[in-house]
mmCIF file of C-alpha atoms in Angstrom:
data_model
loop_
_atom_site.group_PDB
_atom_site.id
_atom_site.type_symbol
_atom_site.label_atom_id
_atom_site.label_comp_id
_atom_site.label_asym_id
_atom_site.label_seq_id
_atom_site.Cartn_x
_atom_site.Cartn_y
_atom_site.Cartn_z
ATOM 1 C CA LEU M 484 111.161 102.026 98.489
ATOM 2 C CA VAL M 485 109.877 99.381 95.311
ATOM 3 C CA ASN M 486 106.538 100.576 94.024
ATOM 4 C CA LEU M 487 104.957 96.974 94.752
ATOM 5 C CA SER M 488 102.431 96.234 97.314
ATOM 6 C CA ILE M 489 103.420 92.319 97.876
ATOM 7 C CA ILE M 490 100.936 90.210 99.881
ATOM 8 C CA LEU M 491 101.577 86.588 100.839
ATOM 9 C CA LYS M 492 99.791 83.560 102.174
ATOM 10 C CA ASN M 493 100.501 80.243 104.403
ATOM 11 C CA SER M 494 97.516 79.014 103.733
ATOM 12 C CA LYS M 495 99.168 75.962 106.487
ATOM 13 C CA SER M 496 99.935 78.619 109.043
ATOM 14 C CA GLN M 497 97.674 79.893 111.494
ATOM 15 C CA ASN M 498 98.584 83.543 110.765
ATOM 16 C CA ASN M 499 98.398 82.911 106.842
ATOM 17 C CA LEU M 500 98.402 87.023 105.860
ATOM 18 C CA TYR M 501 102.003 88.497 105.215
ATOM 19 C CA ALA M 502 102.394 92.135 104.000
ATOM 20 C CA LEU M 503 106.180 92.492 102.476
ATOM 21 C CA ASN M 504 107.975 95.694 101.432
ATOM 22 C CA ILE M 505 111.629 95.689 100.272
ATOM 23 C CA ILE M 506 114.157 98.688 100.984
ATOM 24 C CA LYS M 507 116.686 98.588 98.096
ATOM 25 C CA ASN M 508 120.359 98.251 100.648
ATOM 26 C CA THR M 509 122.020 100.859 98.458
ATOM 27 C CA ASP M 510 120.112 104.300 99.997
ATOM 28 C CA GLY M 511 122.649 104.452 102.880
ATOM 29 C CA GLY M 512 119.968 104.107 104.932
ATOM 30 C CA ASN M 513 117.375 106.623 104.287
ATOM 31 C CA PRO M 514 115.234 106.935 107.196
ATOM 32 C CA GLU M 515 112.433 108.686 105.238
ATOM 33 C CA ASN M 516 112.458 105.104 103.178
ATOM 34 C CA GLU M 517 111.983 103.254 106.462
ATOM 35 C CA LYS M 518 109.402 105.648 107.390
ATOM 36 C CA LYS M 519 107.382 105.147 104.274
ATOM 37 C CA ALA M 520 107.840 101.384 104.173
ATOM 38 C CA LYS M 521 106.064 100.999 107.764
ATOM 39 C CA LYS M 522 103.428 103.366 106.666
ATOM 40 C CA ILE M 523 102.426 100.746 103.942
ATOM 41 C CA LEU M 524 102.327 97.849 106.193
ATOM 42 C CA GLU M 525 100.143 99.771 108.661
ATOM 43 C CA ILE M 526 97.882 100.551 105.879
ATOM 44 C CA ALA M 527 98.463 96.491 104.600
ATOM 45 C CA SER M 528 96.666 95.272 108.986
ATOM 46 C CA LYS M 529 94.556 98.052 108.827
ATOM 47 C CA THR M 530 92.897 97.003 105.841
ATOM 48 C CA ALA M 531 93.091 92.960 106.111
ATOM 49 C CA ALA M 532 91.586 93.963 110.488
ATOM 50 C CA ALA M 533 88.573 95.278 107.991
ATOM 51 C CA THR M 534 88.109 91.744 106.748
ATOM 52 C CA ASP M 535 89.083 90.084 109.856
ATOM 53 C CA ASN M 536 92.392 88.951 108.546
ATOM 54 C CA HIS M 537 95.608 89.646 110.761
ATOM 55 C CA VAL M 538 98.988 90.556 108.465
ATOM 56 C CA ILE M 539 102.487 89.599 109.875
ATOM 57 C CA GLU M 540 104.226 92.994 108.841
ATOM 58 C CA LEU M 541 107.686 92.025 107.181
ATOM 59 C CA LEU M 542 110.406 94.797 106.310
ATOM 60 C CA ARG M 543 113.346 93.324 104.282
ATOM 61 C CA TYR M 544 115.846 95.180 103.159
ATOM 62 C CA ASP M 545 118.212 94.015 99.837
ATOM 63 C CA VAL M 546 119.966 95.446 97.312
ATOM 64 C CA ASP M 547 117.864 92.903 95.176
ATOM 65 C CA ILE M 548 114.720 92.723 94.946
ATOM 66 C CA PRO M 549 113.306 89.136 93.557
ATOM 67 C CA ASN M 550 116.229 87.565 95.592
ATOM 68 C CA ALA M 551 114.943 89.099 99.036
ATOM 69 C CA ILE M 552 110.498 88.131 97.310
ATOM 70 C CA VAL M 553 111.995 84.721 97.126
ATOM 71 C CA ASN M 554 114.105 84.169 100.017
ATOM 72 C CA VAL M 555 111.089 85.651 102.053
ATOM 73 C CA ALA M 556 108.530 83.038 100.135
ATOM 74 C CA ARG M 557 110.509 80.260 100.838
ATOM 75 C CA GLU M 558 111.289 81.247 104.663
ATOM 76 C CA ASN M 559 107.475 81.449 104.997
ATOM 77 C CA LYS M 560 106.962 79.030 102.793
ATOM 78 C CA ILE M 561 104.576 80.560 101.251
ATOM 79 C CA THR M 562 101.475 78.949 99.099
ATOM 80 C CA ASP M 563 100.711 82.724 97.410
ATOM 81 C CA LEU M 564 101.597 86.067 96.263
ATOM 82 C CA VAL M 565 100.099 88.676 95.303
ATOM 83 C CA LEU M 566 101.918 91.551 93.408
ATOM 84 C CA GLY M 567 100.126 94.334 93.244
ATOM 85 C CA LEU M 568 100.400 97.583 90.364
ATOM 86 C CA HIS M 569 99.895 100.644 91.033
ATOM 87 C CA GLU M 570 97.420 102.352 88.077
ATOM 88 C CA LYS M 571 99.684 104.738 87.062
ATOM 89 C CA GLN M 572 102.704 102.478 86.471
ATOM 90 C CA ASN M 573 103.315 101.293 83.430
ATOM 91 C CA ILE M 574 103.497 97.620 82.497
ATOM 92 C CA SER M 575 106.988 97.439 79.984
ATOM 93 C CA ASP M 576 108.038 94.693 78.966
ATOM 94 C CA SER M 577 111.534 95.061 80.836
ATOM 95 C CA PHE M 578 109.803 95.390 84.169
ATOM 96 C CA PHE M 579 107.712 91.708 83.260
ATOM 97 C CA GLY M 580 111.223 90.451 82.529
ATOM 98 C CA SER M 581 112.902 90.659 84.878
ATOM 99 C CA LEU M 582 110.330 89.611 87.645
ATOM 100 C CA THR M 583 110.257 86.519 85.243
ATOM 101 C CA GLU M 584 113.439 85.908 86.068
ATOM 102 C CA GLY M 585 113.761 87.252 88.822
ATOM 103 C CA VAL M 586 110.691 85.573 91.088
ATOM 104 C CA LEU M 587 108.085 83.432 88.624
ATOM 105 C CA SER M 588 111.561 81.341 87.294
ATOM 106 C CA ARG M 589 112.375 80.735 91.049
ATOM 107 C CA CYS M 590 109.353 80.446 93.109
ATOM 108 C CA ASP M 591 106.814 77.874 93.519
ATOM 109 C CA ALA M 592 103.769 79.779 94.703
ATOM 110 C CA THR M 593 100.560 80.448 93.002
ATOM 111 C CA ILE M 594 101.415 84.503 91.727
ATOM 112 C CA PHE M 595 98.848 86.890 90.893
ATOM 113 C CA ILE M 596 100.137 90.450 89.592
ATOM 114 C CA TYR M 597 97.051 91.898 90.240
ATOM 115 C CA ARG M 598 96.313 96.189 88.747
ATOM 116 C CA PRO M 599 93.775 97.632 90.335
ATOM 117 C CA VAL M 600 91.722 100.282 88.552
ATOM 118 C CA GLN M 601 88.546 100.348 90.278
ATOM 119 C CA PRO M 602 86.844 98.385 94.344
ATOM 120 C CA LEU M 603 86.457 94.664 93.323
ATOM 121 C CA ALA M 604 83.028 95.416 94.609
ATOM 122 C CA THR M 605 81.823 97.125 90.959
ATOM 123 C CA ILE M 606 83.183 94.833 88.940
ATOM 124 C CA LYS M 607 80.404 93.186 87.097
ATOM 125 C CA LEU M 608 81.567 90.773 84.925
ATOM 126 C CA HIS M 609 84.796 88.287 85.320
ATOM 127 C CA LEU M 610 86.622 87.039 81.525
ATOM 128 C CA VAL M 611 89.531 84.818 82.224
ATOM 129 C CA ILE M 612 91.574 84.012 79.131
ATOM 130 C CA ILE M 613 93.479 80.359 79.104
ATOM 131 C CA PRO M 614 96.337 79.800 77.570
ATOM 132 C CA ARG M 615 96.767 76.211 76.118
ATOM 133 C CA HIS M 616 97.339 73.660 77.554
ATOM 134 C CA ALA M 617 96.840 75.318 80.818
ATOM 135 C CA ASP M 618 95.216 72.155 82.757
ATOM 136 C CA LYS M 619 98.503 70.603 82.078
ATOM 137 C CA GLU M 620 100.804 73.082 84.760
ATOM 138 C CA ILE M 621 101.646 72.315 88.449
ATOM 139 C CA GLY M 622 99.578 75.284 89.706
ATOM 140 C CA PHE M 623 96.733 74.705 87.448
ATOM 141 C CA ALA M 624 94.420 73.736 89.726
ATOM 142 C CA PHE M 625 95.993 76.490 92.062
ATOM 143 C CA TRP M 626 94.860 79.671 91.087
ATOM 144 C CA LEU M 627 92.063 77.425 89.336
ATOM 145 C CA SER M 628 90.233 77.246 92.985
ATOM 146 C CA ASN M 629 91.384 81.077 94.107
ATOM 147 C CA VAL M 630 89.367 82.798 90.253
ATOM 148 C CA TRP M 631 86.470 79.946 91.496
ATOM 149 C CA ASN M 632 86.500 81.747 94.834
ATOM 150 C CA ILE M 633 86.700 84.957 93.209
ATOM 151 C CA GLY M 634 83.636 84.139 91.419
ATOM 152 C CA ARG M 635 81.591 82.856 94.226
ATOM 153 C CA ASN M 636 82.427 85.436 96.708
ATOM 154 C CA SER M 637 82.104 88.259 94.506
ATOM 155 C CA LYS M 638 78.848 87.113 92.839
ATOM 156 C CA SER M 639 79.812 88.326 89.565
ATOM 157 C CA LYS M 640 79.446 85.534 86.858
ATOM 158 C CA VAL M 641 82.662 84.192 85.111
ATOM 159 C CA ILE M 642 82.919 83.930 81.222
ATOM 160 C CA PHE M 643 86.371 80.969 80.469
ATOM 161 C CA TYR M 644 87.685 81.694 76.854
ATOM 162 C CA ALA M 645 89.675 78.115 76.542
ATOM 163 C CA SER M 646 90.973 75.148 74.675
ATOM 164 C CA GLU M 647 88.297 71.810 74.810
ATOM 165 C CA GLU M 648 90.336 70.324 76.837
ATOM 166 C CA THR M 649 90.730 72.534 79.567
ATOM 167 C CA LEU M 650 87.279 73.988 79.581
ATOM 168 C CA ARG M 651 86.492 69.803 80.268
ATOM 169 C CA TYR M 652 88.143 70.392 83.426
ATOM 170 C CA ILE M 653 86.323 73.574 84.754
ATOM 171 C CA ARG M 654 82.792 72.026 84.145
ATOM 172 C CA LEU M 655 84.046 69.322 86.438
ATOM 173 C CA LEU M 656 84.408 71.872 88.821
ATOM 174 C CA GLN M 657 81.216 73.508 88.231
ATOM 175 C CA LYS M 658 79.249 70.654 88.575
ATOM 176 C CA LYS M 659 80.738 70.605 91.834
ATOM 177 C CA GLN M 660 80.618 73.621 92.842
ATOM 178 C CA PRO M 661 78.794 76.126 90.539
ATOM 179 C CA ILE M 662 79.469 79.625 89.916
ATOM 180 C CA ASP M 663 77.642 82.564 87.178
ATOM 181 C CA ALA M 664 79.712 81.096 84.617
ATOM 182 C CA GLU M 665 79.586 81.123 81.126
ATOM 183 C CA PHE M 666 82.026 78.765 79.342
ATOM 184 C CA ASN M 667 83.807 79.537 75.281
ATOM 185 C CA ILE M 668 85.885 77.645 73.027
ATOM 186 C CA PHE M 669 88.576 79.843 72.255
ATOM 187 C CA ASP M 670 91.554 78.814 70.239
ATOM 188 C CA ASN M 671 92.523 80.972 67.721
ATOM 189 C CA TRP M 672 96.220 82.641 70.299
ATOM 190 C CA GLU M 673 97.700 84.209 67.255
ATOM 191 C CA ASP M 674 94.175 86.526 67.313
ATOM 192 C CA PHE M 675 93.983 86.989 70.810
ATOM 193 C CA LEU M 676 93.306 90.578 70.681
ATOM 194 C CA VAL M 677 90.136 89.571 68.641
ATOM 195 C CA LEU M 678 88.397 88.936 72.726
ATOM 196 C CA THR M 679 89.161 92.615 73.733
ATOM 197 C CA ARG M 680 85.784 93.741 71.659
ATOM 198 C CA GLU M 681 84.153 91.207 74.636
ATOM 199 C CA ILE M 682 85.473 93.528 77.018
ATOM 200 C CA LYS M 683 83.224 96.400 78.402
ATOM 201 C CA ALA M 684 83.310 99.200 81.597
ATOM 202 C CA ASN M 685 83.538 97.447 84.964
ATOM 203 C CA ASP M 686 84.781 94.091 83.305
ATOM 204 C CA ASN M 687 87.487 92.594 85.145
ATOM 205 C CA VAL M 688 90.026 90.348 82.991
ATOM 206 C CA ILE M 689 92.452 87.024 84.298
#
């Protein structure tokens, strides 16, 4: 059973949320794994229903986990994909290496990797750290829109760290759809960890 919870979204579909659980097809069809997978999907459906969202449950068997994710995304024309990491799961180089090779490089959806440590409702501040030239990426407007929605719906302040060029685009959005935001020029990526001094309890880093 995969230790990942996966939510997929198709913004053009009426039933636009999918919960995906993948069972490795190398366990000989262990019925216990299928039972656990269905239970996880049921929890996802109930959680979504509490926010007036309908979730389509998808259970997939595959020997290659990234391949299963990519194929489901293509079949359902997925626009957004959320991979949730368990709080106690290590974020290792090998994990991101295989994920990058297997999913990120083969899937056109906007992909978020979320590690929940505390409920979003308890977050007081969102720190958004944006790499140089991110505004030139095709998906820039899509993920920025999602970040904007997080700020708007959580009512928490959003602090952006980015190059002057990138901040120029974000300020244009701020004029059209204002949120509680602050903008800081940051170009010193060789000393990226200096930003950790700004992180406090109840802060969310994006």
